[in-house]
Short mmCIF file of C-alpha atoms and ligand atoms in Angstrom, two decimals:
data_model
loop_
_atom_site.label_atom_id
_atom_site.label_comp_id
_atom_site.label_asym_id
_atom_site.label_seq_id
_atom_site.Cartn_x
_atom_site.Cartn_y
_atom_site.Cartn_z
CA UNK A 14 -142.98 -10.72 36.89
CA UNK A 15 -140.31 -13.29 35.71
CA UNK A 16 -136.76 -13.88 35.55
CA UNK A 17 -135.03 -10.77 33.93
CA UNK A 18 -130.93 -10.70 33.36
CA UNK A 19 -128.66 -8.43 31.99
CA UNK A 20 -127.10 -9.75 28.72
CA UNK A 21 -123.48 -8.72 27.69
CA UNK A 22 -124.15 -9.78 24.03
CA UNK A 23 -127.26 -7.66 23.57
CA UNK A 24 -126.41 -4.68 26.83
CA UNK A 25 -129.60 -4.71 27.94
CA UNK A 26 -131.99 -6.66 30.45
CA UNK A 27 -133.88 -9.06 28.49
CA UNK A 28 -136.64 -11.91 29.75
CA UNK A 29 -134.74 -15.16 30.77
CA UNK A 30 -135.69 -17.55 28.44
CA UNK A 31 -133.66 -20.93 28.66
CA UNK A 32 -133.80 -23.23 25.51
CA UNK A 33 -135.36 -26.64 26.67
CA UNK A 34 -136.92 -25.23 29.86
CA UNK A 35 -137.08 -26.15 32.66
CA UNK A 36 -133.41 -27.22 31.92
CA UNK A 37 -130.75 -24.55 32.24
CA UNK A 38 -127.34 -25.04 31.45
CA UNK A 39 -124.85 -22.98 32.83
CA UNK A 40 -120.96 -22.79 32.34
CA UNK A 41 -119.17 -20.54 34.67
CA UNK A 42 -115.22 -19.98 34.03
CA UNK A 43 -113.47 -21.64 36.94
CA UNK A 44 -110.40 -20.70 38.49
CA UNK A 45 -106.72 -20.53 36.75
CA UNK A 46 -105.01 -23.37 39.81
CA UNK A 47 -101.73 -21.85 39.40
CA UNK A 48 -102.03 -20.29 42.95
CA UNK A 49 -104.74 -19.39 45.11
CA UNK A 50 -107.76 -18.06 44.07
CA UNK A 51 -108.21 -14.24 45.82
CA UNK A 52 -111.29 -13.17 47.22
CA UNK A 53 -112.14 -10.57 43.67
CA UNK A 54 -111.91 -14.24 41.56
CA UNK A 55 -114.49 -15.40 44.61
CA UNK A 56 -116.58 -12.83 44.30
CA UNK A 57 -117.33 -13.69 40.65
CA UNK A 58 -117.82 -17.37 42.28
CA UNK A 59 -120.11 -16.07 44.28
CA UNK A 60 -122.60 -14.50 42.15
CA UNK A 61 -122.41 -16.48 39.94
CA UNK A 62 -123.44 -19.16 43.39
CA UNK A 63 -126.53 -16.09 43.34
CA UNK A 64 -127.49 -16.89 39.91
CA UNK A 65 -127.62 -20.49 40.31
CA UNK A 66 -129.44 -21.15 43.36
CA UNK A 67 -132.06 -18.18 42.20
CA UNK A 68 -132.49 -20.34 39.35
CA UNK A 69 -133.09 -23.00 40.95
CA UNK A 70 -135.54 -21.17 43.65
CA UNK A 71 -137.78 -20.10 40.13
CA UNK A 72 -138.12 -23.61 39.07
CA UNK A 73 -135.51 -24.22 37.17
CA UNK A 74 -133.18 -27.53 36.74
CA UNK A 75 -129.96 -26.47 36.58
CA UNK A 76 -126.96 -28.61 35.07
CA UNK A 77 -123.69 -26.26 36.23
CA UNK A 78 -120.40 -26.63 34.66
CA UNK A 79 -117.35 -25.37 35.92
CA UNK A 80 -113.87 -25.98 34.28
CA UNK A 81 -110.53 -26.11 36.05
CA UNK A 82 -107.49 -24.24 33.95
CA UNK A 83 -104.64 -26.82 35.03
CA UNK A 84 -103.38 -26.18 31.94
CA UNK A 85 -102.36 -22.60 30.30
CA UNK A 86 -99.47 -20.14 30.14
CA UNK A 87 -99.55 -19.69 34.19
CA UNK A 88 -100.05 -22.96 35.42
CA UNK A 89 -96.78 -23.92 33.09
CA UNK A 90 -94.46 -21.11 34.16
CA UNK A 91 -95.31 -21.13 37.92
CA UNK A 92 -94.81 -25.34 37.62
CA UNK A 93 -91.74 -24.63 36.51
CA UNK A 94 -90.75 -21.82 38.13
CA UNK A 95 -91.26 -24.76 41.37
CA UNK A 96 -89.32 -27.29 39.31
CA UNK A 97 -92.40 -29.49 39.35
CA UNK A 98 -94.40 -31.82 37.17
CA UNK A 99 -97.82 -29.45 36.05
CA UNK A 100 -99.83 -31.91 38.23
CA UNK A 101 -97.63 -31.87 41.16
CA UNK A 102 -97.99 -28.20 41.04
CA UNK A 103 -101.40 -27.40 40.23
CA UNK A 104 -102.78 -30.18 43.00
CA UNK A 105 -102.61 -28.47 46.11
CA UNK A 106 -104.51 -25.39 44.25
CA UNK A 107 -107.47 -27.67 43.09
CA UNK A 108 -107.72 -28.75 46.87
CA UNK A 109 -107.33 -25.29 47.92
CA UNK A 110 -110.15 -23.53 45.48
CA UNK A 111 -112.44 -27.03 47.26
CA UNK A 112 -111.60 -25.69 50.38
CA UNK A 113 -111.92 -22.19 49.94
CA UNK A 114 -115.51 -22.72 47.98
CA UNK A 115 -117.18 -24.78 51.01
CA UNK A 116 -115.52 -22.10 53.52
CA UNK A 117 -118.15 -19.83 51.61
CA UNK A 118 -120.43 -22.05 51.11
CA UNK A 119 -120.72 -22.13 47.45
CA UNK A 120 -122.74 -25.00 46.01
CA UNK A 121 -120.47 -27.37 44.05
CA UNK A 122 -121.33 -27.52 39.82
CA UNK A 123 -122.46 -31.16 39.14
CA UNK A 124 -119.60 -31.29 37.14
CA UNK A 125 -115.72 -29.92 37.00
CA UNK A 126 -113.66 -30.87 33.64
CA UNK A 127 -110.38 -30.44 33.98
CA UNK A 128 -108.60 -29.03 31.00
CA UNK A 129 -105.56 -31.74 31.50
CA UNK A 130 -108.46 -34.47 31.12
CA UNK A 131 -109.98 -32.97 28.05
CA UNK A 132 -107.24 -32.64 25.73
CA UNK A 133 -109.07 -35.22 23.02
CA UNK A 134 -111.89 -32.86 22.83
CA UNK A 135 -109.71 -30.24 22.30
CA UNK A 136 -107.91 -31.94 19.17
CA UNK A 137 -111.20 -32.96 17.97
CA UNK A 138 -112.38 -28.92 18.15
CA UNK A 139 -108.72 -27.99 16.66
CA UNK A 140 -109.27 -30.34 14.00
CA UNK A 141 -112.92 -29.39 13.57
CA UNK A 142 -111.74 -25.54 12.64
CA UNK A 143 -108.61 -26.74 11.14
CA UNK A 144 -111.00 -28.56 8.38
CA UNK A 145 -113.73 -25.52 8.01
CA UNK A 146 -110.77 -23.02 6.86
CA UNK A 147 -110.65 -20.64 9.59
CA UNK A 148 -107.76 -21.70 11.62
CA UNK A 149 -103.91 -21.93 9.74
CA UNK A 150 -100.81 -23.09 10.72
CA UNK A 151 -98.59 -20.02 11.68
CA UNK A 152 -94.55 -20.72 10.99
CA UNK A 153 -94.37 -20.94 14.09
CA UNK A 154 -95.70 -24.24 13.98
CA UNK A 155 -98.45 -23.21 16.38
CA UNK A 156 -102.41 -23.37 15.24
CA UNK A 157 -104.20 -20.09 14.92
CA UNK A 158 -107.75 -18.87 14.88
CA UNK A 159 -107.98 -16.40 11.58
CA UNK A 160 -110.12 -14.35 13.35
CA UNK A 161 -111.19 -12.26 9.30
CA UNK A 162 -113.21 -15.60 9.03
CA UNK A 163 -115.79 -15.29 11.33
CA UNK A 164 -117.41 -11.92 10.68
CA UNK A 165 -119.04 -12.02 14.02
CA UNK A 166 -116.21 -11.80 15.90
CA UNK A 167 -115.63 -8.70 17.95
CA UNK A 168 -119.67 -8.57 18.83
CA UNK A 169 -119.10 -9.49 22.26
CA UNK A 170 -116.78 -6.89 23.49
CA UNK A 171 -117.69 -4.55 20.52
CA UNK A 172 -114.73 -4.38 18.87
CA UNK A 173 -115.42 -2.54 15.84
CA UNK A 174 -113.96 -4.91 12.53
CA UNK A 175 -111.52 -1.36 11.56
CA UNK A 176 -109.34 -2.22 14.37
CA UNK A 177 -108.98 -5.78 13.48
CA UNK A 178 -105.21 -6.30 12.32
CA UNK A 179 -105.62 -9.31 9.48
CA UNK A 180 -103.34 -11.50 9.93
CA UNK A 181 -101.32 -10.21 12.95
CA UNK A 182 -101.20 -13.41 15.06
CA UNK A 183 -100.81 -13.23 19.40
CA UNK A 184 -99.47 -16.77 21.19
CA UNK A 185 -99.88 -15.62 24.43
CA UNK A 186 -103.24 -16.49 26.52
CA UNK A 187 -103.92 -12.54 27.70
CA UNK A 188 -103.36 -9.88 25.17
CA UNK A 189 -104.64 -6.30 25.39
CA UNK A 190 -108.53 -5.30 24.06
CA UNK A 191 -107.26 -2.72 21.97
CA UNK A 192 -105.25 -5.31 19.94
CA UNK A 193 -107.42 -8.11 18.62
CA UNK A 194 -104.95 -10.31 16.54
CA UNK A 195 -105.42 -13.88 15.49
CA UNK A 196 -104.84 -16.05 18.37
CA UNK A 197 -103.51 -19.46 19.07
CA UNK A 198 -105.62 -22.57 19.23
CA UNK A 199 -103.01 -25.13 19.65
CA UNK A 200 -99.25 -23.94 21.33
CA UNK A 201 -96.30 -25.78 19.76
CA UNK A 202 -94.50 -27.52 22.31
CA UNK A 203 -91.72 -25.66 24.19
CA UNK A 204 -89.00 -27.10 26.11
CA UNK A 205 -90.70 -25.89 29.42
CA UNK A 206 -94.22 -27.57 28.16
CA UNK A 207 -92.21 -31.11 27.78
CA UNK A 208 -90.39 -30.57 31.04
CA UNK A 209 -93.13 -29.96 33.44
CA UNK A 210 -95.42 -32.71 30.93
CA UNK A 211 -97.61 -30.07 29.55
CA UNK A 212 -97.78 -31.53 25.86
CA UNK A 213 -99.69 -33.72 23.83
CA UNK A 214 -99.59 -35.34 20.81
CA UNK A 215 -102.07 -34.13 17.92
CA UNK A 216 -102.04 -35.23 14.42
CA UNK A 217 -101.23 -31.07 13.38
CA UNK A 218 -98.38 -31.33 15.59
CA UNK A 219 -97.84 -32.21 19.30
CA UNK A 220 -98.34 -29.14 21.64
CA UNK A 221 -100.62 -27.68 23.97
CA UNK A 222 -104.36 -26.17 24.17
CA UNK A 223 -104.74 -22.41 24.24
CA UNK A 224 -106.70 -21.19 27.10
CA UNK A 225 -109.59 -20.07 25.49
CA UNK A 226 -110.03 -23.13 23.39
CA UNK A 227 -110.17 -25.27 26.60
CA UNK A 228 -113.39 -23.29 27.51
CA UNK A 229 -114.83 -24.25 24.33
CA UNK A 230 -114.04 -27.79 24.01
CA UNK A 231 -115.01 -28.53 27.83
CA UNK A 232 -118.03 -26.31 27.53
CA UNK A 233 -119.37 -28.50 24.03
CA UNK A 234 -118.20 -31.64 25.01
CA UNK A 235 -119.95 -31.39 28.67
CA UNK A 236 -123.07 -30.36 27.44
CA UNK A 237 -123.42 -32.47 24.13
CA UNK A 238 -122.99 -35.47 26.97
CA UNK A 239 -126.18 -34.27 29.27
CA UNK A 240 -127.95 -32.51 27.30
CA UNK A 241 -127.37 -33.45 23.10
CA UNK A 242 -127.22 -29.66 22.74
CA UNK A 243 -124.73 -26.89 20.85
CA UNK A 244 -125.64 -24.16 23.12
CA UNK A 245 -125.81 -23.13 26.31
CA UNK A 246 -128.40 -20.72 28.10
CA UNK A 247 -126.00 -19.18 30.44
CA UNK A 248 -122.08 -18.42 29.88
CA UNK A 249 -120.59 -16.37 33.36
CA UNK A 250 -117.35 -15.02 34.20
CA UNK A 251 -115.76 -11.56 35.60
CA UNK A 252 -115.56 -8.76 32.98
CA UNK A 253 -112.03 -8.78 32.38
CA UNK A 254 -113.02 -12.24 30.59
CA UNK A 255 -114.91 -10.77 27.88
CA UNK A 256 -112.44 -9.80 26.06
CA UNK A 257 -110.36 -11.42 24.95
CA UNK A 258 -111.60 -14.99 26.71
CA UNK A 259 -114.59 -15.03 26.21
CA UNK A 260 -115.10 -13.01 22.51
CA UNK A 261 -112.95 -16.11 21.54
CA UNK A 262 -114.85 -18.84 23.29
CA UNK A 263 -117.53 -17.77 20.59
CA UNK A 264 -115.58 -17.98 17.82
CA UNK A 265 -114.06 -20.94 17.78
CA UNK A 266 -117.28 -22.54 19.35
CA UNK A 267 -119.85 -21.38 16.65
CA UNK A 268 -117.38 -21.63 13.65
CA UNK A 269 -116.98 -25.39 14.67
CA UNK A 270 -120.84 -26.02 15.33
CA UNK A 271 -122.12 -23.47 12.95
CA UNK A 272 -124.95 -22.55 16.35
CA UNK A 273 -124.98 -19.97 18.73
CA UNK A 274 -122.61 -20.62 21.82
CA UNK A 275 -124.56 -19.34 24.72
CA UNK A 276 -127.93 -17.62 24.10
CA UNK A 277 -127.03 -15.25 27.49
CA UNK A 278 -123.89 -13.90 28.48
CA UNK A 279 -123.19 -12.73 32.65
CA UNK A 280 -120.66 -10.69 33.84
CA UNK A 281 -119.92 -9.88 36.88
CA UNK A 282 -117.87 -6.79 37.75
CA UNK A 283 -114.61 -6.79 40.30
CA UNK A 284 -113.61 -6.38 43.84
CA UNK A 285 -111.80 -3.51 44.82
CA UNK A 286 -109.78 -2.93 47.54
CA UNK A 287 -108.63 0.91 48.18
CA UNK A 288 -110.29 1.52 44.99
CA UNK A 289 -107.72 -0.63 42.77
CA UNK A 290 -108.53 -3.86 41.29
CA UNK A 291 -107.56 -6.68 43.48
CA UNK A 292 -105.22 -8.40 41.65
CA UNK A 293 -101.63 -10.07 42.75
CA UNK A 294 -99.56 -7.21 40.92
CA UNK A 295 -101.03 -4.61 42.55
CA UNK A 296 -100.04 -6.43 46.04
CA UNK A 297 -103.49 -5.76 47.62
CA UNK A 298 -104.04 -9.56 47.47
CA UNK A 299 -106.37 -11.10 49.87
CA UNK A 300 -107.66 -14.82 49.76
CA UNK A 301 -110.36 -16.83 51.24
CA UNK A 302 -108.07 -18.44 53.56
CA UNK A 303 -107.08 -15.40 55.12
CA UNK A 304 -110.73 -14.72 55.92
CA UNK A 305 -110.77 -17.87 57.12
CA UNK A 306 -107.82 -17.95 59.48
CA UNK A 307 -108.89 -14.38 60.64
CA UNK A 308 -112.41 -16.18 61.63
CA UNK A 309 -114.42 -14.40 59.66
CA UNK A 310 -117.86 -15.58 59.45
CA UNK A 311 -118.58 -16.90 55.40
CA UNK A 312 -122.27 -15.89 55.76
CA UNK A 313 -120.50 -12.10 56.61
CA UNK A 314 -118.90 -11.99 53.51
CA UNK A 315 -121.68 -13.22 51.48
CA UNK A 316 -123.78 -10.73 52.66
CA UNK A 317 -121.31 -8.30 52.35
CA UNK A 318 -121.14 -9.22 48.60
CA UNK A 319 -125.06 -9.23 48.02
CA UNK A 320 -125.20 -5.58 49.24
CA UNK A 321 -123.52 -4.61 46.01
CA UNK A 322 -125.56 -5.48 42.88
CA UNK A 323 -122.91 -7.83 40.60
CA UNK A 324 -122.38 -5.15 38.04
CA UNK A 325 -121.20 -2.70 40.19
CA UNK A 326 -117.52 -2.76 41.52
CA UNK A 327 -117.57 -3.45 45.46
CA UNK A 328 -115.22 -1.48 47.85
CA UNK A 329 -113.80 -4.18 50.35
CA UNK A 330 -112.82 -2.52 53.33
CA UNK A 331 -112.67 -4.25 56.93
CA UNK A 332 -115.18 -1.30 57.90
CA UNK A 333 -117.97 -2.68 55.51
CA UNK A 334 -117.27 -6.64 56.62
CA UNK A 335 -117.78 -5.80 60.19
CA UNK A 336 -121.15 -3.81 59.03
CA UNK A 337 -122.13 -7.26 57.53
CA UNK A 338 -121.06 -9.55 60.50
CA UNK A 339 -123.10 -6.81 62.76
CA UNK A 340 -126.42 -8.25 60.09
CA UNK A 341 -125.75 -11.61 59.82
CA UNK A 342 -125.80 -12.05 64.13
CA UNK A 343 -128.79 -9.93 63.63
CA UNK A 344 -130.24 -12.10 61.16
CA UNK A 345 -129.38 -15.44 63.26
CA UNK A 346 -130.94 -13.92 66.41
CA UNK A 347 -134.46 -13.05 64.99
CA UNK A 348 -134.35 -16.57 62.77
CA UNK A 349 -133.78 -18.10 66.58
CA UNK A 350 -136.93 -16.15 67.85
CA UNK A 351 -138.91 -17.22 64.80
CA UNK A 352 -138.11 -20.44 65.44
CA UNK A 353 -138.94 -20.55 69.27
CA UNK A 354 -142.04 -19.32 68.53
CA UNK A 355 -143.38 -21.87 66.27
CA UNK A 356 -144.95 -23.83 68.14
CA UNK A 357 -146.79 -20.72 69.89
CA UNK A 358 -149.99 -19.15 68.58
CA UNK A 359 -151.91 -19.28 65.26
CA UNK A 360 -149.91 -20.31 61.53
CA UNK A 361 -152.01 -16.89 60.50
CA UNK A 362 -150.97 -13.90 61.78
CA UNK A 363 -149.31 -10.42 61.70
CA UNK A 364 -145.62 -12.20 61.44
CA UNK A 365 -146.82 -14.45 58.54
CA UNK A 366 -147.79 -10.97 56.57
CA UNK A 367 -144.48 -9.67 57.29
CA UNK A 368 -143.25 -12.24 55.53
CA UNK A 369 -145.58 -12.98 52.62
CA UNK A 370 -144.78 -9.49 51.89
CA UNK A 371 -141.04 -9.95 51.98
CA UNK A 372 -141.33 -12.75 50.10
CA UNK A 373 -143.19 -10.76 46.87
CA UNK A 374 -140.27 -7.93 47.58
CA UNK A 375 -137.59 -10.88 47.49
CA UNK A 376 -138.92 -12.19 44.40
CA UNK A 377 -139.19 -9.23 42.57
CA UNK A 378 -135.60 -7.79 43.50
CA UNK A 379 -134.14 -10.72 42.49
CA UNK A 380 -135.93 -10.95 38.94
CA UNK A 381 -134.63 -7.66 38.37
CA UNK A 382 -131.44 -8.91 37.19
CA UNK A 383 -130.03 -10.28 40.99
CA UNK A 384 -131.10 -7.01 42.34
CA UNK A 385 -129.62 -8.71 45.58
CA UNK A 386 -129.28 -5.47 47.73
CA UNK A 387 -132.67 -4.42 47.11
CA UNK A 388 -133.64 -8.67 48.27
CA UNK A 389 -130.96 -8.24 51.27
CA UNK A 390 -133.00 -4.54 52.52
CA UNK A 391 -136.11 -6.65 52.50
CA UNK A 392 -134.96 -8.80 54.39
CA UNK A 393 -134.14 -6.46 57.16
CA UNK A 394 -136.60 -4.85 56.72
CA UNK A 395 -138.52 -8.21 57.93
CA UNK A 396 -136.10 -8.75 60.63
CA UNK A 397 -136.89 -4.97 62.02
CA UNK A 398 -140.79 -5.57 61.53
CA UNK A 399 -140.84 -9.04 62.79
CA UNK A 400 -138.94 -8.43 65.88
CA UNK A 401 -141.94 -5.60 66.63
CA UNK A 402 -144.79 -7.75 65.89
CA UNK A 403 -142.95 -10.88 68.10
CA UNK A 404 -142.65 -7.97 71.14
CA UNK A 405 -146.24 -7.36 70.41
CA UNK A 406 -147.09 -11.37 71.02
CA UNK A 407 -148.44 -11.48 66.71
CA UNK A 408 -148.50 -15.07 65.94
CA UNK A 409 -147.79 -16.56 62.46
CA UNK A 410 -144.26 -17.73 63.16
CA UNK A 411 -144.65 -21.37 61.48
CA UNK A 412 -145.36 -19.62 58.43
CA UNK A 413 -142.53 -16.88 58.66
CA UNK A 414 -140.31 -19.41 59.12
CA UNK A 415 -140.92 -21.39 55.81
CA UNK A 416 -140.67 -18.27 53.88
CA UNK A 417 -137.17 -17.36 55.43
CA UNK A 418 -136.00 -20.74 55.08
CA UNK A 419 -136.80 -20.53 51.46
CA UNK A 420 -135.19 -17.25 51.05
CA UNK A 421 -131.59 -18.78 52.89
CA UNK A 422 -131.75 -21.16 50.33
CA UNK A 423 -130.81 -18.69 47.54
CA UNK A 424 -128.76 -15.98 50.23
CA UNK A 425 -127.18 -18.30 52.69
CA UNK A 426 -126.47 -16.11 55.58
CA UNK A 427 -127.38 -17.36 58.93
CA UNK A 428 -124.33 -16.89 60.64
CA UNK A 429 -122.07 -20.45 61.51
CA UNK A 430 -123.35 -21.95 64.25
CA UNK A 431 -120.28 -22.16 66.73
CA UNK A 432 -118.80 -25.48 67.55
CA UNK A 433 -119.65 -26.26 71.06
CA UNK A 434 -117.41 -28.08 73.69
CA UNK A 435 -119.56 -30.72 74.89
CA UNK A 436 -118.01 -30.05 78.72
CA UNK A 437 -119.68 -26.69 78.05
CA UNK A 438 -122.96 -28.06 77.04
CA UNK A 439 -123.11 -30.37 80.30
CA UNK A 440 -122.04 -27.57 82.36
CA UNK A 441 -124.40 -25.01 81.10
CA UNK A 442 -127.70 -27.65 81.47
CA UNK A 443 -126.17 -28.36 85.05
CA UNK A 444 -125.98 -25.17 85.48
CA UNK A 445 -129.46 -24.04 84.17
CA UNK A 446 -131.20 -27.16 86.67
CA UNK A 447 -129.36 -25.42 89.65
CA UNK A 448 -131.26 -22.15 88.40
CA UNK A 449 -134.74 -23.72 87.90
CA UNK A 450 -134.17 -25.08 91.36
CA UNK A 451 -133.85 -21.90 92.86
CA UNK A 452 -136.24 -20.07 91.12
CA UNK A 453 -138.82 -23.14 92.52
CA UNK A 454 -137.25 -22.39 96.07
CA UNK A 455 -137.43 -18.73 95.38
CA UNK A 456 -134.11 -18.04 95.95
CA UNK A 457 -133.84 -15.26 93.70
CA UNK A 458 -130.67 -13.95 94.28
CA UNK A 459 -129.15 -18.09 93.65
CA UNK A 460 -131.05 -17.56 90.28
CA UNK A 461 -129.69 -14.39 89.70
CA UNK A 462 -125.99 -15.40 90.64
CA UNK A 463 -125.81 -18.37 88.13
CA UNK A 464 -127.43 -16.35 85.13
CA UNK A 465 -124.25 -13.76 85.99
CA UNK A 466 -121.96 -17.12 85.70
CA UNK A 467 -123.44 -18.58 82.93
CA UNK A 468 -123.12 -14.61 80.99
CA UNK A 469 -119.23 -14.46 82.03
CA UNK A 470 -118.79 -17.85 80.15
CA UNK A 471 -120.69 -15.89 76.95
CA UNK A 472 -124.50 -17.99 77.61
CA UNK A 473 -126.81 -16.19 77.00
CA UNK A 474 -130.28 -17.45 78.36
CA UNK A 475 -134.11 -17.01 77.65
CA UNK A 476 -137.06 -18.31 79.70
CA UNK A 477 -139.92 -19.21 77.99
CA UNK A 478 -143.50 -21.39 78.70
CA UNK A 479 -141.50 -23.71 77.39
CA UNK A 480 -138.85 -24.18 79.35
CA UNK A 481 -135.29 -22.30 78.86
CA UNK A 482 -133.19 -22.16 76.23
CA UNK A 483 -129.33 -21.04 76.07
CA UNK A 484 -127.11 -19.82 73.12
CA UNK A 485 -123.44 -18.81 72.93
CA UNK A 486 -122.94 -15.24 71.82
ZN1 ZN B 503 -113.34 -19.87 30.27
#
């Protein structure tokens, strides 16, 4: 079986089948850094993390694009709103999304335009549609797409034409699905644009980008410079970008180039908590730094996120993440065992068929579009297995390992190793000498005392042929 995703353009599952393989190019929105990014906008990060490193565990060379939005309707009013300059404001954001992505140990894209630094592109694009006839300038003095020239607009979100309004133009980034209108490309500049330096000289007029043109023109320009190519094989966001972000990405994109923007289209669905959309009007607003302060464990929430398949809405309740950090210790404690036994027994064994098995049951979950809870029950199911065959002395460890080590690759969820105190460390080995001293002398109940000590200071310790060996738990 191969690679199989679900494609928004065409609503069904279809064969992955990049362009120029094994190149993959992949453009995933990035976040708005008005504010912080909340966990629901991470979650979308996060699969789309999924998608990427499963790619690149089939074979595949990916080249992953993310944009930064330091420049739309948002970023402007909340810059001025602070009675800042749009880079003064939007700075401590991009540091903060950094932050936040490494806390959850997301892989970084190879590249991150910023919108700010890609305003030529953008007046080249402008221009571009400007030339071909299908964008105007409205009286407003602002450039608009005319949507009633590019007959396949609408195919994305299925907008059927009969509800297109011709002519009816929207200046605003975010405008309702049930009223497509003819959008702006290029803003006219305001008074608040000029004040917190959000405008730009173009030769239709100096102004600002519209948001979804920034996509477009980051999106081309990136991958004409790696790749000397039109389209991309994947395009990712969260659903509420497919209309109307996205459905406009591919107009103004394939009326410029005259190809196809993005051959597949990903979506992944939201976060809910209390069974509302996390969002910062509703007020149930809850970022990765709050995770982080309340020391949650990333590898908890990543697992808690690949037990719901992507295109299903996930329920985050405090319940369910302390169901996942319960996994991910039991995760790290069998990966521990595996690993102490390595250098015990045979590379063959009952343990190594454990985990040749998981690794076919891995494989073909995750083919089947990121079926990642189906890949994550494996798993366990590996962990519950292995743990049997390991009390029933099986060899085939070495192999085991390799196989789970692959499969970490593409989930990442062996719990954070805890910083230790390196007082701790010497005390615990002095400590553990004292013990091996009285177990030679046979004083038992010595041995037994400092194992109670060592516990009461949360070391745990395990005697092997090979000596003993502590952890912190
Ligand atoms: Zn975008």
């Amino acid at each position: 079986m191969t690679l199989a995703l679900y494609n928004t353009l065409s609503r069904s599952v279809e064969p992955f089948a990049p362009l120029a393989p094994p190149r993959v190019t992949l453009y995933t929105c990035g976040p708005t850094v008005w504010n912080y990014a909340h966990i629901g906008n991470f979650r979308t990060f996060l699969f789309e993390d999924l998608l990427r490193r499963y790619l690149a565990y089939s074979g595949y060379d990916v080249v992953h694009i993310m944009n930064l939005t330091d420049v739309d309707d948002r970023t402007i009013k909340a810059a001025a709103a602070a009675g800042k300059r749009l880079d003064e404001h939007t700075a401590p954001f991009v540091q903060a999304f950094v932050d936040d992505r490494d806390y959850l140990r997301i892989l970084p894209a190879h590249v991150y335009p910023r919108a700010t630094q890609s305003v030529p592109a953008m007046v080249r694009l402008v221009a571009q549609l400007l030339e071909r006839g299908v964008a105007y300038q409205g009286e407003d003095g602002s450039i608009y797409f005319a949507i009633a020239k590019f007959p396949n607009y609408g195919r994305l979100s299925r907008l059927e034409t009969r509800e297109l309004k011709v002519g009816a133009r929207v200046a605003s980034d975010e405008y309702a699905k049930d009223d497509p209108r003819d959008f702006a490309l290029w803003k006219k500049a305001e008074p608040a644009d000029e004040q917190v330096g959000a405008a730009w000289d173009a030769p239709f007029g100096r102004g600002r980008p519209g948001w979804h043109l920034e996509c477009s023109a980051m999106a081309l320009e990136q991958i004409g410079a790696c790749c000397h190519t039109q389209t991309l094989d994947i395009h990712a966001g969260g659903v509420d970008l497919i209309f109307p972000h996205h459905e406009d990405e591919i107009a103004q994109s394939e009326a410029a180039t005259g190809q196809r923007f993005a051959r597949c289209w990903l979506h992944g669905e939201f976060l809910n908590v209390r069974g509302t959309k996390m969002s910062k009007r509703f007020g149930n607003f809850l970022t990765a730094r709050d995770l982080r302060e309340q020391g949650v464990d990333a590898a908890a929430v990543r697992l808690l996120f690949w037990q719901t398949h992507y295109r299903k809405a996930l329920d985050f309740t405090d319940e369910a993440l302390a169901g996942a950090g319960a996994g991910v210790k039991r995760l790290g404690e069998f990966y521990e065992r595996v690993k102490r036994e390595t250098g015990n027994g045979k590379r063959s064994g009952r343990l190594a068929e454990l985990a040749t098995k998981f690794e076919t049951d891995f494989r073909s979950a995750l083919d089947d579009d990121l079926n990642a809870p189906r890949a994550c029950a494996a798993l366990f199911q590996l962990v519950h297995d292995g743990n049997a065959a390991l009390d029933a002395g099986e060899s085939g460890a070495a192999a085991a390992l390799g196989i789970v080590d692959r499969a970490m690759a593409v989930l990442d969820i062996l719990p954070t190793a805890k910083a230790v105190d390196p007082t701790l460390v010497r005390w615990v080995e002095e400590r553990i000498a004292a013990r091996d001293k009285a177990r030679k002398g046979k004083d038992f109940n010595a041995a037994d005392r400092i194992r109670a000590e060592l516990r009461a200071r949360g070391v745990e310790i395990e005697d092997s042929a090979s000596g003993t060996t502590w952890r912190l738990v």
